Coordinates of C-alpha atoms in Angstrom, one line a residue:
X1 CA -10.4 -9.2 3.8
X2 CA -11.7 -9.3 0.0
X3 CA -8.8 -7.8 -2.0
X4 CA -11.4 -7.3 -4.5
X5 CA -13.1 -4.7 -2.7
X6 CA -10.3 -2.9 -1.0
X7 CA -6.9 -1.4 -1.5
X8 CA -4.6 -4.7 -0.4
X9 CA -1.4 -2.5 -0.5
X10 CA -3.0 -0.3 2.9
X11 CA -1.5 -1.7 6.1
X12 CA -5.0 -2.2 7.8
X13 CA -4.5 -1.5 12.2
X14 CA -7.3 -3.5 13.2
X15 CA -7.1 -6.6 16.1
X16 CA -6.0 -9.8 14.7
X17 CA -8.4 -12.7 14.5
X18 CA -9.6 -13.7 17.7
X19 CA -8.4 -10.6 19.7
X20 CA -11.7 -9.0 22.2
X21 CA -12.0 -6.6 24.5
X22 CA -12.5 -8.7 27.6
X23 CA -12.7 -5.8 30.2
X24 CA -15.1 -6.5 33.5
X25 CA -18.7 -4.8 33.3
X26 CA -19.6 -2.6 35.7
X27 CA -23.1 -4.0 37.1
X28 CA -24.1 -0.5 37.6
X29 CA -23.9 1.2 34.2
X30 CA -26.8 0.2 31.9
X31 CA -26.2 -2.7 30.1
X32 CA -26.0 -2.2 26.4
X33 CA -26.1 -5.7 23.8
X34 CA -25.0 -4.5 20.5
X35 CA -25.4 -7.0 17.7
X36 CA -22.6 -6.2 14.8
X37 CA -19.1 -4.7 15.1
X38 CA -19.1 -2.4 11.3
X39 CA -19.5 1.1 11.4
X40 CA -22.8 0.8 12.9
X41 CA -22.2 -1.2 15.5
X42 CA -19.2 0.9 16.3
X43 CA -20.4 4.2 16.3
X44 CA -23.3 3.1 18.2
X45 CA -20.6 1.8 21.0
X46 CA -18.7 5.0 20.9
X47 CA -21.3 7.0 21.5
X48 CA -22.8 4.8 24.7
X49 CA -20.2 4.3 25.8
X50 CA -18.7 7.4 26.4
X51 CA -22.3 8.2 28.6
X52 CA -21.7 5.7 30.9
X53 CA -23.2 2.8 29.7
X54 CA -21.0 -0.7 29.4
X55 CA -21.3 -2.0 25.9
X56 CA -20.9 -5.3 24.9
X57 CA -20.4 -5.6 21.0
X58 CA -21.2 -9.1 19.4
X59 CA -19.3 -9.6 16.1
X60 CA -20.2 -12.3 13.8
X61 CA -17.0 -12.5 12.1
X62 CA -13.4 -14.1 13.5
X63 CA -11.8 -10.6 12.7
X64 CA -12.6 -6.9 13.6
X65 CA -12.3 -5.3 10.1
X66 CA -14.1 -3.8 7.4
X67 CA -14.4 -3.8 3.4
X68 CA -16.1 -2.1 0.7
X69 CA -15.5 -0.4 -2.5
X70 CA -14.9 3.4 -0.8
X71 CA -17.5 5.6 0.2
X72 CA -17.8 9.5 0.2
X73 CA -18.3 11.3 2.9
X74 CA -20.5 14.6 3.1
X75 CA -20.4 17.6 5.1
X76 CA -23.1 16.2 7.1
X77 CA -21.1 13.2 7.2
X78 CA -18.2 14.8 8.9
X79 CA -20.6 16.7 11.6
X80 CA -21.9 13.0 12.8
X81 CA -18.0 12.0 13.2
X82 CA -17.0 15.0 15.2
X83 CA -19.7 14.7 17.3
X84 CA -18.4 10.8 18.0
X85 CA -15.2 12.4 18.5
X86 CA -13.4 10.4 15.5
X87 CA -14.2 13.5 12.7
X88 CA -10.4 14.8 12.4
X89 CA -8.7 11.3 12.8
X90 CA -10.7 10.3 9.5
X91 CA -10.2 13.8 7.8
X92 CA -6.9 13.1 8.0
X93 CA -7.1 9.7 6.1
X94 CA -9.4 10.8 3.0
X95 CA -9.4 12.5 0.2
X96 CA -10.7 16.2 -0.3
X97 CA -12.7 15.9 -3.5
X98 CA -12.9 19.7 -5.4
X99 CA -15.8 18.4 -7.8
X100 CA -19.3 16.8 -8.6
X101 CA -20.2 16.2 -12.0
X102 CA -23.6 14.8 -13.4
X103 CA -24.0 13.3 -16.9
X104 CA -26.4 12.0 -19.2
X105 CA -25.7 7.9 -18.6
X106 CA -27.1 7.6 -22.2
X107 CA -25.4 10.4 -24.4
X108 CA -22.1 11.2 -22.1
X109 CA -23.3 14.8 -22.4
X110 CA -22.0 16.3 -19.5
X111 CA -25.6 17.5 -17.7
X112 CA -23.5 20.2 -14.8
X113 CA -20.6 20.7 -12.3
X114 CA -20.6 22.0 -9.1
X115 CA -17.3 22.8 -7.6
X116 CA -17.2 21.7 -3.9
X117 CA -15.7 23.9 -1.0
X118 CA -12.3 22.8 -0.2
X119 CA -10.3 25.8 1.5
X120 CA -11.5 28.8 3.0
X121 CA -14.2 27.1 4.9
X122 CA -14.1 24.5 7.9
X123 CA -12.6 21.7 7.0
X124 CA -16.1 19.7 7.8
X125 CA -17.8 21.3 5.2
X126 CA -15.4 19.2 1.9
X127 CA -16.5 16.7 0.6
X128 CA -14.6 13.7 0.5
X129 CA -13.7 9.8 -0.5
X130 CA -12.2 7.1 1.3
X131 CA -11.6 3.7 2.3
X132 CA -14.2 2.2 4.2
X133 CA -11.4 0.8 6.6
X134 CA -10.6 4.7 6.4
X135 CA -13.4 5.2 8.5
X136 CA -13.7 1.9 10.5
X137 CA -10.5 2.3 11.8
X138 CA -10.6 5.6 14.3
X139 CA -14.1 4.4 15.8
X140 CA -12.7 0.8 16.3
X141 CA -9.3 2.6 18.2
X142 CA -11.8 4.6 19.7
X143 CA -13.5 1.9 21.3
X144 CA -10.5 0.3 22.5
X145 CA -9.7 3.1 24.3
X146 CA -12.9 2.9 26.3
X147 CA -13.1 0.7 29.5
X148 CA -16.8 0.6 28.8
X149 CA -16.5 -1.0 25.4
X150 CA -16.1 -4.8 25.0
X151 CA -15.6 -6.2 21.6
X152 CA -16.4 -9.7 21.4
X153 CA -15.8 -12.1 17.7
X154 CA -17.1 -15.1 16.6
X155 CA -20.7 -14.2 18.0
X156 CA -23.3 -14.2 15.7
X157 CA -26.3 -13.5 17.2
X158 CA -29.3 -15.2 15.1
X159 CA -32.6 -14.3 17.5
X160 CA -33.7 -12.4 21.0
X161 CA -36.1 -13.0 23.6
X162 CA -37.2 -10.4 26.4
X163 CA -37.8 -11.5 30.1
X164 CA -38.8 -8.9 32.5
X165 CA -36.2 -5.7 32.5
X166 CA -33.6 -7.5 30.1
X167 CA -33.2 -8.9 26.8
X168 CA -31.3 -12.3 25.7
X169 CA -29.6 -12.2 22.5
X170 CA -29.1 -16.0 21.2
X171 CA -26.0 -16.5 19.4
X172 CA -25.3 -19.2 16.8
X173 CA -23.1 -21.3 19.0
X174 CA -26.0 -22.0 21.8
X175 CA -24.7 -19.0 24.1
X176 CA -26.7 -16.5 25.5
X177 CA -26.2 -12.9 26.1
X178 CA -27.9 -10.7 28.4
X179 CA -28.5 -7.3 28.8
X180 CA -30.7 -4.3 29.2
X181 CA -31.2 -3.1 26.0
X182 CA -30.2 -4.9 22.9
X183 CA -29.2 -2.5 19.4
X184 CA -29.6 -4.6 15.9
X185 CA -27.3 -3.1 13.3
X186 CA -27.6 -3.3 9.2
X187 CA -24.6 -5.8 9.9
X188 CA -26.9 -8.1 11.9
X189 CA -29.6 -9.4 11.1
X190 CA -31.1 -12.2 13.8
X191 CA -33.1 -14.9 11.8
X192 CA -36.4 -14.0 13.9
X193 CA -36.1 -10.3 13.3
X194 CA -36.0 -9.8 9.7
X195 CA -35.9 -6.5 8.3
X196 CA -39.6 -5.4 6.4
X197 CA -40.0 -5.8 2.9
X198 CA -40.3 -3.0 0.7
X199 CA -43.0 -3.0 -2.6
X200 CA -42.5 -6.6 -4.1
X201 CA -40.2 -6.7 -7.2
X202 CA -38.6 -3.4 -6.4
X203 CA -35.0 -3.7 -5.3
X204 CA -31.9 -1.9 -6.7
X205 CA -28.9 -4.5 -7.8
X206 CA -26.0 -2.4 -6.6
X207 CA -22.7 -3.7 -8.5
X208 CA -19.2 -2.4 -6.3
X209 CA -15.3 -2.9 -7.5
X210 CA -12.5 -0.5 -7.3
X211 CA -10.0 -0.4 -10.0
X212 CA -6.5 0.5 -9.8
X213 CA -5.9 4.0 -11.5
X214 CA -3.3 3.1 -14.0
X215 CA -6.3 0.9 -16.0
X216 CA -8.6 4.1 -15.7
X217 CA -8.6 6.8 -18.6
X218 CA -6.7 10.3 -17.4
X219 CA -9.8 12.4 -17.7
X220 CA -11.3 10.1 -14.9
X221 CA -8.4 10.6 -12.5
X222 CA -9.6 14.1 -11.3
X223 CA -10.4 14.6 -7.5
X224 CA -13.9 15.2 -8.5
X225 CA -17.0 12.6 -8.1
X226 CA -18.8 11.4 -10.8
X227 CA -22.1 10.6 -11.3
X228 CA -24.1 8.7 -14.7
X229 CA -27.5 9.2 -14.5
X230 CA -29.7 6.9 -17.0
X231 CA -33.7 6.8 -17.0
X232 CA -33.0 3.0 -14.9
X233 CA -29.5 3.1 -13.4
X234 CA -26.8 5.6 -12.1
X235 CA -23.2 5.2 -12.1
X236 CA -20.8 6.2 -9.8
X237 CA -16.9 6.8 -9.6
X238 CA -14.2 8.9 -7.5
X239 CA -10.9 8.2 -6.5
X240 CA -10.3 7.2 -3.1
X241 CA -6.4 8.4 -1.2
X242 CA -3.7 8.7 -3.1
X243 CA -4.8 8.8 -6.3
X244 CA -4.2 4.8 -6.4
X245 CA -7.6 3.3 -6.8
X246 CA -10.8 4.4 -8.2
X247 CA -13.8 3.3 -6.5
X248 CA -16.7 2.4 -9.1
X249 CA -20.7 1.8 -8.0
X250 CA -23.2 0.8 -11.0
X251 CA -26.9 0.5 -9.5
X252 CA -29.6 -0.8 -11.4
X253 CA -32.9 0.7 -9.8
X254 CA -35.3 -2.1 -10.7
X255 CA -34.0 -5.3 -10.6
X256 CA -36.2 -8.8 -11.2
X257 CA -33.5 -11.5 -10.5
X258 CA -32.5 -13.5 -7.7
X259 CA -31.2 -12.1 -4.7
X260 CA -27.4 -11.3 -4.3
X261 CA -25.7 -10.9 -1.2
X262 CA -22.4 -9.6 -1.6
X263 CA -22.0 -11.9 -4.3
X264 CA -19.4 -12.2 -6.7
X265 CA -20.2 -11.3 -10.3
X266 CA -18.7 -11.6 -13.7
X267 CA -18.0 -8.5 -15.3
X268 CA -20.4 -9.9 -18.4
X269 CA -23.0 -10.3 -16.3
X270 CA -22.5 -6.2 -15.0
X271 CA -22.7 -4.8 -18.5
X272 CA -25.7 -7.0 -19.3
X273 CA -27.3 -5.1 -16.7
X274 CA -26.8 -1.8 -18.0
X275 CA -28.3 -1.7 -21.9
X276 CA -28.2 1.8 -23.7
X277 CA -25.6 2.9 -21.1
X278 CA -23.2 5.5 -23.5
X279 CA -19.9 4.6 -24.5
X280 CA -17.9 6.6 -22.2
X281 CA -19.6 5.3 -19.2
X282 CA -19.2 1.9 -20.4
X283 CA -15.2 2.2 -20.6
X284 CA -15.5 3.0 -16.9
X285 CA -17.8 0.1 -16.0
X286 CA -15.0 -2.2 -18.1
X287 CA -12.2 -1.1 -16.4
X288 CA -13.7 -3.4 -13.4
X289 CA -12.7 -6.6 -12.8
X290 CA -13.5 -7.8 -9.7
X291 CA -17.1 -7.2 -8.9
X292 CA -19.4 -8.0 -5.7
X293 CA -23.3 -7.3 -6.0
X294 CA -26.1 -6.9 -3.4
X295 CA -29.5 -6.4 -3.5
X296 CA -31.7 -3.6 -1.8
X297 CA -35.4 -2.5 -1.3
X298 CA -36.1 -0.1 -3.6
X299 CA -38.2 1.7 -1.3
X300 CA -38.6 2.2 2.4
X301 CA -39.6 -1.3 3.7
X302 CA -42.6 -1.5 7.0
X303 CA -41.1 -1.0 10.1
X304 CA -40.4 -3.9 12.6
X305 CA -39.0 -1.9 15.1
X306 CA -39.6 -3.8 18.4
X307 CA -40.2 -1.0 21.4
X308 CA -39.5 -1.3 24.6
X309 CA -35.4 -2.8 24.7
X310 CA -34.7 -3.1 21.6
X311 CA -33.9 -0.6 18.7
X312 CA -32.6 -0.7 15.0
X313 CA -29.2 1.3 13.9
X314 CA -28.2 2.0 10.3
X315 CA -31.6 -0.2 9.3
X316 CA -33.2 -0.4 6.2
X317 CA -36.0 1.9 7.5
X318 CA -34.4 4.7 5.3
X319 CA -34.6 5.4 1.8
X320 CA -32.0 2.8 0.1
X321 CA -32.0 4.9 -3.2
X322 CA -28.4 5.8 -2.7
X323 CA -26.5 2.8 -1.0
X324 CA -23.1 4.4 -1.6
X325 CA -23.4 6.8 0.7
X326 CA -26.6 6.6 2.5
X327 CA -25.9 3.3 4.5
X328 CA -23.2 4.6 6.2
X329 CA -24.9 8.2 7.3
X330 CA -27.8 6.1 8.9
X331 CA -25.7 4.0 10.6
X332 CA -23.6 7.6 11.8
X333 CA -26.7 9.6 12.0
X334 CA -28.7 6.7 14.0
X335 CA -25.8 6.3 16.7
X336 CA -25.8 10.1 17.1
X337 CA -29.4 9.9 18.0
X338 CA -29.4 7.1 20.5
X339 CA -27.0 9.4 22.2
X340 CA -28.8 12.5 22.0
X341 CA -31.4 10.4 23.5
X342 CA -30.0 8.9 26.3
X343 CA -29.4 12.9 27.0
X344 CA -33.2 14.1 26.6
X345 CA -34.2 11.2 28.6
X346 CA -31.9 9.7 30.9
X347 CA -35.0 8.5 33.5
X348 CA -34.1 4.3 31.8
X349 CA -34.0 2.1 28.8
X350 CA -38.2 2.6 27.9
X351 CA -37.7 6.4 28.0
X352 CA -34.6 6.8 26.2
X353 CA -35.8 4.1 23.2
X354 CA -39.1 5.4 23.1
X355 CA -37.3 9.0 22.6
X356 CA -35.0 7.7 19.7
X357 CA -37.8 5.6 18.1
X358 CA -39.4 9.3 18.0
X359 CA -36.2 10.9 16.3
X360 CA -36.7 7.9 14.0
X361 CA -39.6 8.3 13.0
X362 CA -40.0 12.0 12.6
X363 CA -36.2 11.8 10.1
X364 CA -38.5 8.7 8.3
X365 CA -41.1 11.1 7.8
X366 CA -39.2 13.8 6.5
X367 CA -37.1 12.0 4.2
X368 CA -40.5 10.6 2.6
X369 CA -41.4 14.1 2.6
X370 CA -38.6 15.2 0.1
X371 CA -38.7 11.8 -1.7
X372 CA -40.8 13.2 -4.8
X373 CA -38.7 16.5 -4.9
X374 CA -35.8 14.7 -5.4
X375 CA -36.8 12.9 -8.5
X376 CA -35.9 14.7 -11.7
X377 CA -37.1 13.2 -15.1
X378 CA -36.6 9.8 -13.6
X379 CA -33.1 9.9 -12.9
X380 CA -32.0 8.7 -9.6
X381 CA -28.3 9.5 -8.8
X382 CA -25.8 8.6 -5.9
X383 CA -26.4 11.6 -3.6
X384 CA -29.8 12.7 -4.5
X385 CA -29.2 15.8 -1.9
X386 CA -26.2 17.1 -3.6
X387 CA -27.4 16.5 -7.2
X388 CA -30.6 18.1 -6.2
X389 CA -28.4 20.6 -5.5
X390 CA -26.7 21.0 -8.5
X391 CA -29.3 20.9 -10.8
X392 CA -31.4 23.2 -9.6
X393 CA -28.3 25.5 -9.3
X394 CA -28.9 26.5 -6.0
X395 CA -25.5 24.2 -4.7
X396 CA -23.1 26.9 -3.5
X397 CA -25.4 28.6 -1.1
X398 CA -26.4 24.9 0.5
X399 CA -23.2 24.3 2.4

């Protein structure tokens, strides 16, 4: 658990190291390999599992847990959650937030507001913030619930091979794996399946911390989200559940160094990246002290999907323009799909894979579709939906 990244007051109700679900398959349910126990991999359980299908979930790490920096959670966000049946358990755990500000990352001018429904509506449609573990936590409980679900640690699985009607998934220890279909989550990446790469020199350097409140400046404590938009970077900040942390996100969009991979960075080294940013916005990016980067493709790499028995959840395939929250609605929105399309299909693996390699493509296509709409005097923020939103004043009538 990096305390660096997370809120290490929170009693956190995960397994302890080395605990798996060890439940006997049932050799007549289809036989589901899913490589990665985060959100992704999770979801994606939950909603096989619950169809029938016995799902075997191959963690890389000794622990079932999760970390990050917070994320917020959309309306659209919440819909995905009810339908995996875990949408109220993490309602319950986050934070409503009444608020979206933009500014000018350069001047501090304050650019609009929105104010965001919190009561008189369904409680799906608020927005929110919270813990990552916030939402890790009712899908992994949910998952132990299930006989079908097996959870399995230390098992990193580093490349596949198909034979016939199955598919092997090789694990780093020498083991082997076998199943009918095999599901590669963001969280696993085998060494012979490699993600595409996007346009060369295009990635976005995304910097993450959370700061505890009583370092952060009162006007920042608000429930609202707030977003710093500069002609080369955004900013990010909200508060995550009760009010005791602040969860900050500084992304650079072009960025020409060496790769980082969660890597820990000096808070120098974060304000180097952001010249010109205005003064304000640079008291909130010093309040961090404890920073991890990452890098991401700037743009939406070539597809490697591999048809047939094996699919892609939460993958890189999407637009990576706004890690802070788009990661985890792929990974939601793609585990939604694979059960919607074990429903269309339901005549084997070819047919139901082939159906949700359809779904994927077609969302692709439309999210390249809106791509240039959502550009706005070369400013990039963290929700391009919502800001789109606001700045074309249109927000209230949108949810």
């Amino acid at each position: 658990m990096d305390t660096a990244l997370t809120d290490p007051s929170r009693p956190h109700r995960v397994p302890s190291p080395g605990t798996v679900r060890t439940s006997t398959p049932d050799p007549s349910r289809p036989r589901v390999l899913v490589a990665g126990g985060g959100i992704g991999g999770l979801a994606t359980a939950l909603a096989l599992g619950r169809r029938g299908h016995d799902v075997l979930v191959l963690e890389q790490r000794p622990v079932l847990t999760e970390s990050g920096a917070g994320v917020r959670l959309a309306p659209r966000d919440f819909r995905l959650l009810h339908a995996l049946g875990v949408g109220k358990a993490v309602r319950e755990r986050s934070l409503t937030l009444d608020a979206f500000h933009v500014r000018d990352g350069s001047t501090g001018e304050l650019l609009t507001e929105a104010k965001l429904p919190t009561r008189g509506r369904p409680s799906s449609l608020a927005h929110a913030a919270a813990h990552r573990l916030d939402v890790y936590e009712p899908l992994l409980e949910a998952c132990w619930e299930l006989d079908s679900v097996r959870l399995r640690t230390d098992s990193r699985v580093i490349g596949h091979t198909r034979r016939g009607g199955t598919v092997r998934a090789l694990l780093a220890d020498g083991r082997t794996v076998t199943g009918d279909a095999l599901i590669l989550t963001d969280g696993a990446r085998p060494d012979d399946a490699q993600p595409g790469r996007g346009v060369p020199g295009e990635r976005l350097a995304v910097y993450r911390t959370i700061v505890p409140m009583d370092a952060v400046a009162d006007r920042w404590q608000q429930s609202a989200a707030i977003c710093w938009v500069g002609g080369d970077w955004h900013l990010s900040h909200y508060p995550l559940p009760d009010y005791r942390y602040l969860s900050l996100t500084a992304t650079r969009h072009h960025h020409t160094g060496d790769s980082l991979h969660g890597t820990r960075v000096d808070p120098d080294e974060v304000l180097g990246a952001f010249p010109g940013i205005a003064a304000a916005a640079r008291d909130v990016l010093t309040t961090g002290r404890h920073w991890r980067a990452l890098t991401l493709p700037a743009r939406p790499p070539v597809a490697d999907r591999a048809p047939g028995r094996i699919a892609r959840v939460g993958d890189s395939g999407h637009e990576a323009h706004r890690p802070e929250t788009s990661c985890l609605h792929q990974a939601l929105e793609d585990a939604v799909a694979l059960g919607d399309s074990w429903d269309a299909s339901g005549t084997g693996v070819h047919a139901w894979l082939a159906d949700y390699d359809a779904r994927h493509a077609e969302r692709v296509r439309r999210s390249g579709t809106g791509h240039a709409s959502r550009h706005r005097q070369g400013h990039w923020a963290d929700d391009l939906t919502l800001v789109d939103h606001v700045l074309s004043k249109d927000f209230a009538g949108s949810c």
